[in-house]
mmCIF file of C-alpha atoms and ligand atoms in Angstrom:
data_model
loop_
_atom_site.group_PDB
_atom_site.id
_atom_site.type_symbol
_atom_site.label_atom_id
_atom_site.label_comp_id
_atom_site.label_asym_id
_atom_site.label_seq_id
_atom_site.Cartn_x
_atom_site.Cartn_y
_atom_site.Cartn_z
ATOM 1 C CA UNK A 1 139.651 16.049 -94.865
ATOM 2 C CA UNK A 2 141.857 15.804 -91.648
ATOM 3 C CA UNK A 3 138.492 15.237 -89.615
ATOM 4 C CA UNK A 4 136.647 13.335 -91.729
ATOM 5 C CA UNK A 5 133.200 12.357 -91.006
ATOM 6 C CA UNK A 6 133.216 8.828 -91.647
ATOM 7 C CA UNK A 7 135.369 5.392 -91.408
ATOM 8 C CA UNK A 8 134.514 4.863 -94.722
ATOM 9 C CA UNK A 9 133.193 6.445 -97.975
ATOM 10 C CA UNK A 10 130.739 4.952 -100.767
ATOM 11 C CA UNK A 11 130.835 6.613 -104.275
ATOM 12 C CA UNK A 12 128.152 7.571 -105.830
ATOM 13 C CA UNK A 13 127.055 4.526 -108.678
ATOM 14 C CA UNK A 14 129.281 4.600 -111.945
ATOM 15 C CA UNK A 15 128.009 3.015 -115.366
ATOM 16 C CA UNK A 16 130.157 2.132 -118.175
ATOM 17 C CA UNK A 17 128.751 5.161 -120.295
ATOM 18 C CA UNK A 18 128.811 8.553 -119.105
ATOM 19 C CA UNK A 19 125.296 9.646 -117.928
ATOM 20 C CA UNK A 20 123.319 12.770 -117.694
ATOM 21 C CA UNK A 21 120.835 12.204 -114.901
ATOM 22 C CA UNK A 22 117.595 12.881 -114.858
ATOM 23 C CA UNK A 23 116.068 16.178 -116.174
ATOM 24 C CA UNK A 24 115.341 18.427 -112.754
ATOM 25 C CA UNK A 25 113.408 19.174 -110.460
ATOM 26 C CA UNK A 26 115.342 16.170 -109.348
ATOM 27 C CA UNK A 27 114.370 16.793 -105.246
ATOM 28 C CA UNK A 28 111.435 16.540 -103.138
ATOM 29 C CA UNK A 29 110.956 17.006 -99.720
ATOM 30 C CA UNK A 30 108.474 14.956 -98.153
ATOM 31 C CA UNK A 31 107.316 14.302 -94.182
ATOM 32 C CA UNK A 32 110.098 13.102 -92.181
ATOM 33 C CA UNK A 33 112.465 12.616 -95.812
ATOM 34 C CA UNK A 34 113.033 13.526 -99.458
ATOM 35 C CA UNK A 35 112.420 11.941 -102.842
ATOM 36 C CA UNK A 36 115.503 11.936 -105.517
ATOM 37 C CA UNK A 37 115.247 11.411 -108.979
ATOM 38 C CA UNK A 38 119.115 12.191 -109.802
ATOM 39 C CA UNK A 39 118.942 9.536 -111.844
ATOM 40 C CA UNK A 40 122.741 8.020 -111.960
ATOM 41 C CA UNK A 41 124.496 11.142 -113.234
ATOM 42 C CA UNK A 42 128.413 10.134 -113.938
ATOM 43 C CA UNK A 43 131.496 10.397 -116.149
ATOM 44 C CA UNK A 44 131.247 6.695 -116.897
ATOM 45 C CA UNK A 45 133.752 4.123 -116.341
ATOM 46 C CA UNK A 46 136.527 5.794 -117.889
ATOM 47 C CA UNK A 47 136.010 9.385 -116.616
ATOM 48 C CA UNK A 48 135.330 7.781 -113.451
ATOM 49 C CA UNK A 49 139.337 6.347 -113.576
ATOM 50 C CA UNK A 50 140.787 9.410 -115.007
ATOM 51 C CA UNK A 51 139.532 12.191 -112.021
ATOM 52 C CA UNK A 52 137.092 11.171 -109.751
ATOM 53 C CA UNK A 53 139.240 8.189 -108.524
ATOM 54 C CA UNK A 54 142.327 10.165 -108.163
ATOM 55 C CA UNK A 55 140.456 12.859 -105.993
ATOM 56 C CA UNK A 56 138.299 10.265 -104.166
ATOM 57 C CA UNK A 57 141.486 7.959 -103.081
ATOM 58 C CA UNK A 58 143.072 11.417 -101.075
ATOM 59 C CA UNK A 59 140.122 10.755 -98.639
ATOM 60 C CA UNK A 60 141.655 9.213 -95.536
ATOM 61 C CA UNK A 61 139.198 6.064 -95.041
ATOM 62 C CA UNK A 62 138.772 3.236 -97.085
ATOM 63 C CA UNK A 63 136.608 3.618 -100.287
ATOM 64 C CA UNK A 64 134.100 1.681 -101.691
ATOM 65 C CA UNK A 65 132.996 2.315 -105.156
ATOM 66 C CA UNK A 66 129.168 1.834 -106.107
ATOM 67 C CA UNK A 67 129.305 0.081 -109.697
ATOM 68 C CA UNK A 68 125.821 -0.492 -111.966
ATOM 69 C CA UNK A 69 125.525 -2.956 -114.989
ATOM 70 C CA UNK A 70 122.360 -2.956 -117.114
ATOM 71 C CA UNK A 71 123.548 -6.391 -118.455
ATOM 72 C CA UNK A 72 125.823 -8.729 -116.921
ATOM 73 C CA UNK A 73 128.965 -8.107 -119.318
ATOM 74 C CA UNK A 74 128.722 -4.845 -118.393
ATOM 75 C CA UNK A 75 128.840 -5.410 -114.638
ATOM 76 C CA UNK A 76 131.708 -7.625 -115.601
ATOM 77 C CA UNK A 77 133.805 -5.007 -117.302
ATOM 78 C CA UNK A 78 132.995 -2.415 -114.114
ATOM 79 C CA UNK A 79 134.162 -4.892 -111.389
ATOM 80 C CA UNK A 80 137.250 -6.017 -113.002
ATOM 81 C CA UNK A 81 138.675 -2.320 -114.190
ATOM 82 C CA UNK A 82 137.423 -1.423 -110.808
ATOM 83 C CA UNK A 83 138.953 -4.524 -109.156
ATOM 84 C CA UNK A 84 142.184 -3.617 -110.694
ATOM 85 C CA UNK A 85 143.276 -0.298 -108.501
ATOM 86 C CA UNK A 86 144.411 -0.352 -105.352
ATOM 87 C CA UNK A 87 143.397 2.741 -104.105
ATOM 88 C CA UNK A 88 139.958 0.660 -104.286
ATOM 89 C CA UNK A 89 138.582 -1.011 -100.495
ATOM 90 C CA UNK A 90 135.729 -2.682 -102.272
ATOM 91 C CA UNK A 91 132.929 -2.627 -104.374
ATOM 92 C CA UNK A 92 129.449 -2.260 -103.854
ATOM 93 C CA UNK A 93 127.283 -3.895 -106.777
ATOM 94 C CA UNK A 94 123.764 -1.566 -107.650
ATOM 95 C CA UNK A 95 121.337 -4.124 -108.528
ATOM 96 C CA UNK A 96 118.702 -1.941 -108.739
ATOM 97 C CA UNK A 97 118.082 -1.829 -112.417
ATOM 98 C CA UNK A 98 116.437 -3.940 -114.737
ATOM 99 C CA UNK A 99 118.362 -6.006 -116.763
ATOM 100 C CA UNK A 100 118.518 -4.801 -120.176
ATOM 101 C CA UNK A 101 118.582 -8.827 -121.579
ATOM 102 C CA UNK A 102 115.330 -10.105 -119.391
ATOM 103 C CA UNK A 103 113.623 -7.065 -118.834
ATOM 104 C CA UNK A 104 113.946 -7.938 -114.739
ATOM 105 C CA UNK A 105 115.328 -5.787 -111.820
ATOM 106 C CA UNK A 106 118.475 -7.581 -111.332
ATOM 107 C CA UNK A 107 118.122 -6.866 -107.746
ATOM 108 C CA UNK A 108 114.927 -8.008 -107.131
ATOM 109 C CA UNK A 109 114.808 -11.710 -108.187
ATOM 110 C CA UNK A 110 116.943 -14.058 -106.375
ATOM 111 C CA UNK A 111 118.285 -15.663 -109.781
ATOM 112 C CA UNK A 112 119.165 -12.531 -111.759
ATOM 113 C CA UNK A 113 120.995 -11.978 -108.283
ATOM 114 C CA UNK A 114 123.030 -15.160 -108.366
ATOM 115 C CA UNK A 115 124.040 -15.096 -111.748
ATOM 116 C CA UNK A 116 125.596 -11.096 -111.606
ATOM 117 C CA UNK A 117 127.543 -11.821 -108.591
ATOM 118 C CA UNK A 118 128.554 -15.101 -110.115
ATOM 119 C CA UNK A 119 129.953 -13.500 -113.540
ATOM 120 C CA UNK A 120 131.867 -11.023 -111.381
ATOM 121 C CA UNK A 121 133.072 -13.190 -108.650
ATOM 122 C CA UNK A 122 136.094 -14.287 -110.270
ATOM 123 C CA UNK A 123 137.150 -11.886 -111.535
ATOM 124 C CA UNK A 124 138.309 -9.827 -108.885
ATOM 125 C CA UNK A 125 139.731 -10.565 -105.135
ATOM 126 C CA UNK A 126 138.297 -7.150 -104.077
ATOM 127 C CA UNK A 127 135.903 -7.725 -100.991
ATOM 128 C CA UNK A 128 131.724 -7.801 -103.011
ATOM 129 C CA UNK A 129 129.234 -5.969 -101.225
ATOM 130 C CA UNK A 130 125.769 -6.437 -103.205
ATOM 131 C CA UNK A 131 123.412 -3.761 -102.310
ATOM 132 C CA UNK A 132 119.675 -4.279 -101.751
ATOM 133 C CA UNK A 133 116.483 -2.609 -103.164
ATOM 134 C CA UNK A 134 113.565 -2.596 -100.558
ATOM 135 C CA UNK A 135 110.951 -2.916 -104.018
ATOM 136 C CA UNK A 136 111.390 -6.733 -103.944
ATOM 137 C CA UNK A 137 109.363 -9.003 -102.468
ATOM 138 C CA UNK A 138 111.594 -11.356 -100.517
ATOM 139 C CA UNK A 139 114.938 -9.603 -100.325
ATOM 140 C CA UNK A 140 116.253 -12.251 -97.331
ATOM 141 C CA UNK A 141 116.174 -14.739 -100.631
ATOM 142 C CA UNK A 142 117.702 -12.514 -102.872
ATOM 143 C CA UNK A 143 120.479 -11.767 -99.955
ATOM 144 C CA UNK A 144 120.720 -15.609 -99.198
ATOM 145 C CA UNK A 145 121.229 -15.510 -103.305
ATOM 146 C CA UNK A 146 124.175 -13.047 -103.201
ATOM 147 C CA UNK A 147 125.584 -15.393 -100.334
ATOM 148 C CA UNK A 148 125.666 -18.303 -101.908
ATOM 149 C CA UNK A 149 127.174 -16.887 -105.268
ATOM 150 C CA UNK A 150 130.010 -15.243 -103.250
ATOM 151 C CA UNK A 151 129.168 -11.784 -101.851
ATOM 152 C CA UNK A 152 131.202 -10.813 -99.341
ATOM 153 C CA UNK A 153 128.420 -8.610 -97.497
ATOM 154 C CA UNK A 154 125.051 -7.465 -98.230
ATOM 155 C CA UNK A 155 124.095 -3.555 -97.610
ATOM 156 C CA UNK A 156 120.220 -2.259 -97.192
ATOM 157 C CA UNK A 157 117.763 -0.602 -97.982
ATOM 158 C CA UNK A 158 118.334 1.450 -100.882
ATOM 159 C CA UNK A 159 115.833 3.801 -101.820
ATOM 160 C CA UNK A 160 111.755 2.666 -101.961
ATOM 161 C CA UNK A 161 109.469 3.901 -104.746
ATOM 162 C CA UNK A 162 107.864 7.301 -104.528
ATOM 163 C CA UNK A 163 106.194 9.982 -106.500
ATOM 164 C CA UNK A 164 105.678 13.469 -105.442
ATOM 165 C CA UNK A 165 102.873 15.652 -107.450
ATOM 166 C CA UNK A 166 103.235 19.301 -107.867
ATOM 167 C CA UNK A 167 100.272 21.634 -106.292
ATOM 168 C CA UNK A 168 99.856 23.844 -109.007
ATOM 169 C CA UNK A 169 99.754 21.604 -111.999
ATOM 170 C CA UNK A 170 99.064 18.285 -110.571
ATOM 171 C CA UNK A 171 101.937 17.149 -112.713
ATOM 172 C CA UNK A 172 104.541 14.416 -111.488
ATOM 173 C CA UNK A 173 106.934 17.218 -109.908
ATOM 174 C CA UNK A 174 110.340 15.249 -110.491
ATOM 175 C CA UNK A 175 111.975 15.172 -113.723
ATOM 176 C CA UNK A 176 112.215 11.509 -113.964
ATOM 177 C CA UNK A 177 108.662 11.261 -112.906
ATOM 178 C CA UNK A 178 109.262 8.402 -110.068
ATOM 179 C CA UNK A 179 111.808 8.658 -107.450
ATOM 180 C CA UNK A 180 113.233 7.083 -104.541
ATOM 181 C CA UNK A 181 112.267 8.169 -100.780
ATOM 182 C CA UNK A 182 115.156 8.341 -98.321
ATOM 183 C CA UNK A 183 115.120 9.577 -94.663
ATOM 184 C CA UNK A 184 113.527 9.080 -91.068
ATOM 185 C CA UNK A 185 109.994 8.348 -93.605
ATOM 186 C CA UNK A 186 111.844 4.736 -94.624
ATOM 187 C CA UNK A 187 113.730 3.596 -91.306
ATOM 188 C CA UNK A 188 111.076 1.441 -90.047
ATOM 189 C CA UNK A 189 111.250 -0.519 -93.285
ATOM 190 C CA UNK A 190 114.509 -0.423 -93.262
ATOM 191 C CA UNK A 191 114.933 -2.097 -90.080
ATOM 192 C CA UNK A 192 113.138 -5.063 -90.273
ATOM 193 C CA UNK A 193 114.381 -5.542 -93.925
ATOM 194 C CA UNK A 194 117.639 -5.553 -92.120
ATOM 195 C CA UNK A 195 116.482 -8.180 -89.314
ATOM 196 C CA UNK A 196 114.559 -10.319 -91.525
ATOM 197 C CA UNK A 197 118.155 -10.728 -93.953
ATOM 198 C CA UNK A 198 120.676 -10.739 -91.006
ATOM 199 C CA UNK A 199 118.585 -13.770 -89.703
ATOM 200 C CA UNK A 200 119.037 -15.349 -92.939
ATOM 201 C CA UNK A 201 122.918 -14.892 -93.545
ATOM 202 C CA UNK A 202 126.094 -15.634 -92.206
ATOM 203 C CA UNK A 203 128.265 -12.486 -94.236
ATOM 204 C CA UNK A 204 128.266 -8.850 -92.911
ATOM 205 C CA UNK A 205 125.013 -6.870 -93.312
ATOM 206 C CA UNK A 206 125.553 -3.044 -93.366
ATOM 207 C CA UNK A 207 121.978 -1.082 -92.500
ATOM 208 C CA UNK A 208 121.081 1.832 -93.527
ATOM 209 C CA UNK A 209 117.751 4.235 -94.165
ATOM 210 C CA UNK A 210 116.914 7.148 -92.200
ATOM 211 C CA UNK A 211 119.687 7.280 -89.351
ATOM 212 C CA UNK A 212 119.722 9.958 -88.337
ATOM 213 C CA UNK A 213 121.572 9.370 -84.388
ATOM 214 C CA UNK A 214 123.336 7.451 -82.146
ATOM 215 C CA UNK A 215 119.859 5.766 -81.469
ATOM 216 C CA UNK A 216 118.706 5.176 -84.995
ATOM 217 C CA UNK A 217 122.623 3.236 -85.486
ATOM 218 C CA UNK A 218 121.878 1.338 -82.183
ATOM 219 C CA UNK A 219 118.701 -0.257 -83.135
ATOM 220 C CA UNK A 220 120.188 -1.229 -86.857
ATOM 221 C CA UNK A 221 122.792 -3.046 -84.491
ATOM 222 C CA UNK A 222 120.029 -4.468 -82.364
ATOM 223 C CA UNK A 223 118.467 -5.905 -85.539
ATOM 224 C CA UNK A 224 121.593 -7.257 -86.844
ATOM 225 C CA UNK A 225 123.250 -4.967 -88.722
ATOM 226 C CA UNK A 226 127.484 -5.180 -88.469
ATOM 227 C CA UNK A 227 128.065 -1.665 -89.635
ATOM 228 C CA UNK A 228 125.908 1.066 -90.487
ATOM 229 C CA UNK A 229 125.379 4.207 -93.088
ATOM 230 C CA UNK A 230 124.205 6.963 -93.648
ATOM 231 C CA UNK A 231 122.879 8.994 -96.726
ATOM 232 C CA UNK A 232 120.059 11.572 -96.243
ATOM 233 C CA UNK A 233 121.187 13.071 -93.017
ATOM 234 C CA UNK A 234 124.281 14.134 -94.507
ATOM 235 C CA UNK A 235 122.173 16.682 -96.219
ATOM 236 C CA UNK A 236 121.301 18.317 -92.974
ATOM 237 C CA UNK A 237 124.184 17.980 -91.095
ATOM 238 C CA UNK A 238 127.369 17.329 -92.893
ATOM 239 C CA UNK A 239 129.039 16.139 -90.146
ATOM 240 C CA UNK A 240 126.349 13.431 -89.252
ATOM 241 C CA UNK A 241 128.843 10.201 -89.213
ATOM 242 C CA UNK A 242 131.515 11.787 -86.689
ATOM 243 C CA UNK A 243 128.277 12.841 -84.284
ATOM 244 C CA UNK A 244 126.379 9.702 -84.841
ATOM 245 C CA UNK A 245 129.304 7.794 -83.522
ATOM 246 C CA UNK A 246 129.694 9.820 -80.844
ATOM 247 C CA UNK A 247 126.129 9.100 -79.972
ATOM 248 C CA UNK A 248 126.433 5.459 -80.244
ATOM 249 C CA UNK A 249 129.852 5.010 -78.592
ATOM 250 C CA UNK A 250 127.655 7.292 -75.472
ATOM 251 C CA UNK A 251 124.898 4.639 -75.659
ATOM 252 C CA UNK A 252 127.556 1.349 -75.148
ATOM 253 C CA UNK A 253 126.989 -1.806 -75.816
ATOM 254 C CA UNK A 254 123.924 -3.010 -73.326
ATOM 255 C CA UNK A 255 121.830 -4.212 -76.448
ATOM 256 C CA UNK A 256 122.245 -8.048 -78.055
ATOM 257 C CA UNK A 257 121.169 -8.525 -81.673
ATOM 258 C CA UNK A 258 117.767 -9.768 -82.345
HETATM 259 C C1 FMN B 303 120.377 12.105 -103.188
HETATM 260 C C2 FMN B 303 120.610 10.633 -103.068
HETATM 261 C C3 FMN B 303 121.405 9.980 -104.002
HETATM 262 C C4 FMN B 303 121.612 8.599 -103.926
HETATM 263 N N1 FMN B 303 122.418 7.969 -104.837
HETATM 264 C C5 FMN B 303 122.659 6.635 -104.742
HETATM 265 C C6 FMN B 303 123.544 5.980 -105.643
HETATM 266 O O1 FMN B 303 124.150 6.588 -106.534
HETATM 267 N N2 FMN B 303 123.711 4.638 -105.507
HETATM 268 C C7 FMN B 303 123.093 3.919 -104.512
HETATM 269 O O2 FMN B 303 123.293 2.699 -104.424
HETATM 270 N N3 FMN B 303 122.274 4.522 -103.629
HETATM 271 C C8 FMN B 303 122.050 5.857 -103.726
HETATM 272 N N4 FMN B 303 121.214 6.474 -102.812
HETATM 273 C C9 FMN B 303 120.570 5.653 -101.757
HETATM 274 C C10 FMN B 303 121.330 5.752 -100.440
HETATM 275 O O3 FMN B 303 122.648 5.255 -100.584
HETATM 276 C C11 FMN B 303 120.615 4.957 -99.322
HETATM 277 O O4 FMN B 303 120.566 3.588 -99.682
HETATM 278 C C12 FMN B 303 119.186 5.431 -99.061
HETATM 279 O O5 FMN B 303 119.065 6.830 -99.285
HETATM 280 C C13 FMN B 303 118.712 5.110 -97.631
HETATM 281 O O6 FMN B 303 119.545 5.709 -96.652
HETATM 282 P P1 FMN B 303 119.270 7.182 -96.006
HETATM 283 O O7 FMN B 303 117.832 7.192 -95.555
HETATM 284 O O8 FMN B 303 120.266 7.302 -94.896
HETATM 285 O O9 FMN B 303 119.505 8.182 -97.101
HETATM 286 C C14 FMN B 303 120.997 7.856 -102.880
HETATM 287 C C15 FMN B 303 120.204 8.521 -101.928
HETATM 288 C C16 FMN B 303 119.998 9.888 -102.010
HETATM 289 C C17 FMN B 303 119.121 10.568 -100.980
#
């Protein structure tokens, strides 16, 4: 705790109702990555408040809390219970699920975009950071969306589509079937999703996908990323944040943004 890894921390997504997760085998490990099907696992909205908050706020950075709606109301009632605690840096919208009222992946149409980050906009002064999914097919509109409706930053990628079979039975190996792939496999995606939406907006865009050292961080800089993450390579090296930013501080600052 004293020696952290990281300047800040992102939750893992809540939902209003507590959730199971996916049945296992809910990992895969695939060239140069992994597949996950956890599936959302969580104690829901108000198990979230009662212990995970408490325990998450001792962390000595500033925490952002991941939040997922499958309708808008719901997203509403997340943000502004959220919204309400102090111990609470900002929130990170999950707009990678469909919609349970149109049937669409909120995420991935600019419209459904606007129109969640508009219904939560007021009602919280918390800083709005709406998250991206890579499995859209123009997500510099649906961050230009999110803009205009009031996010404060955009982050990307989250995880793209995958499916992993397994040898003996040919079966789907995960439990939830589909999955998403994580990891060096995604970072060239990653980074031109990243320099094809920091080109289109003016707020904060945090990159992420398959950094994995000081390098990987520099070139998410170079393509116009203000801050970066980092998911998968935790599960190698649990200390991955405090050595990637020793790598990148080693690397200064000879590169200008793209
Ligand atoms: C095991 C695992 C669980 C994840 N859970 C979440 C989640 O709850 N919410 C979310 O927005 N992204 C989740 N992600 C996606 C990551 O935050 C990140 O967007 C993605 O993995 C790309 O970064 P990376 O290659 O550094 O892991 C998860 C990724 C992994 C590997």
């Amino acid at each position: 705790m004293e020696r952290f890894p990281f300047d800040a921390f992102v939750s893992k997504t809540i939902t209003i109702e507590p959730r199971e997760g996916n049945p296992p085998p809910r990992l895969w490990e695939t060239a140069g990555g992994m597949i996950n099907s956890i599936g959302l696992p969580n104690k829901g909205l108000e198990g979230f408040l009662e212990s995970d908050l408490p325990e998450l706020a001792e962390l000595p950075v500033p925490l952002v809390v991941s939040v997922m709606g499958f309708a808008r109301d719901q997203l509403a009632t997340l943000v502004e219970r959220i919204g309400q605690r102090d111990e609470v840096g900002l929130i990170e919208l999950n707009v990678s699920c469909p919609n349970v009222e149109t049937g669409l992946v909120m995420g991935a149409d600019p419209v459904e975009t606007a129109r969640a980050v508009d219904r939560v906009r007021p009602l919280t002064e918390t800083p709005l950071i709406v998250k991206l999914t890579p499995n859209a097919d123009e997500p510099p509109a649906i961050a230009l969306a999110a803009q205009e409706a009031g996010a404060d930053a955009v982050s990307l990628v989250n995880t793209l589509k995958g499916i992993a079979f397994d040898p003996r039975s040919g079966r789907p190996w995960l439990g939830g079937t589909t999955g998403g792939v994580s990891g060096p496999a995604i970072r060239a995606i990653a980074l031109e999703q990243v320099r094809a939406v920091a080109a289109r907006v003016e707020i904060p865009v945090i990159g992420m996908g398959g950094i994995a050292c000081g390098r990987h961080a520099a070139d998410f800089l170079t393509a116009g990323a203000t801050a970066i993450a980092v998911g998968t390579e935790n599960f190698r090296d649990p200390a991955a944040g405090r050595r990637i930013a020793i790598e990148l501080a080693a690397l200064g600052s000879t590169r200008t943004s793209v």
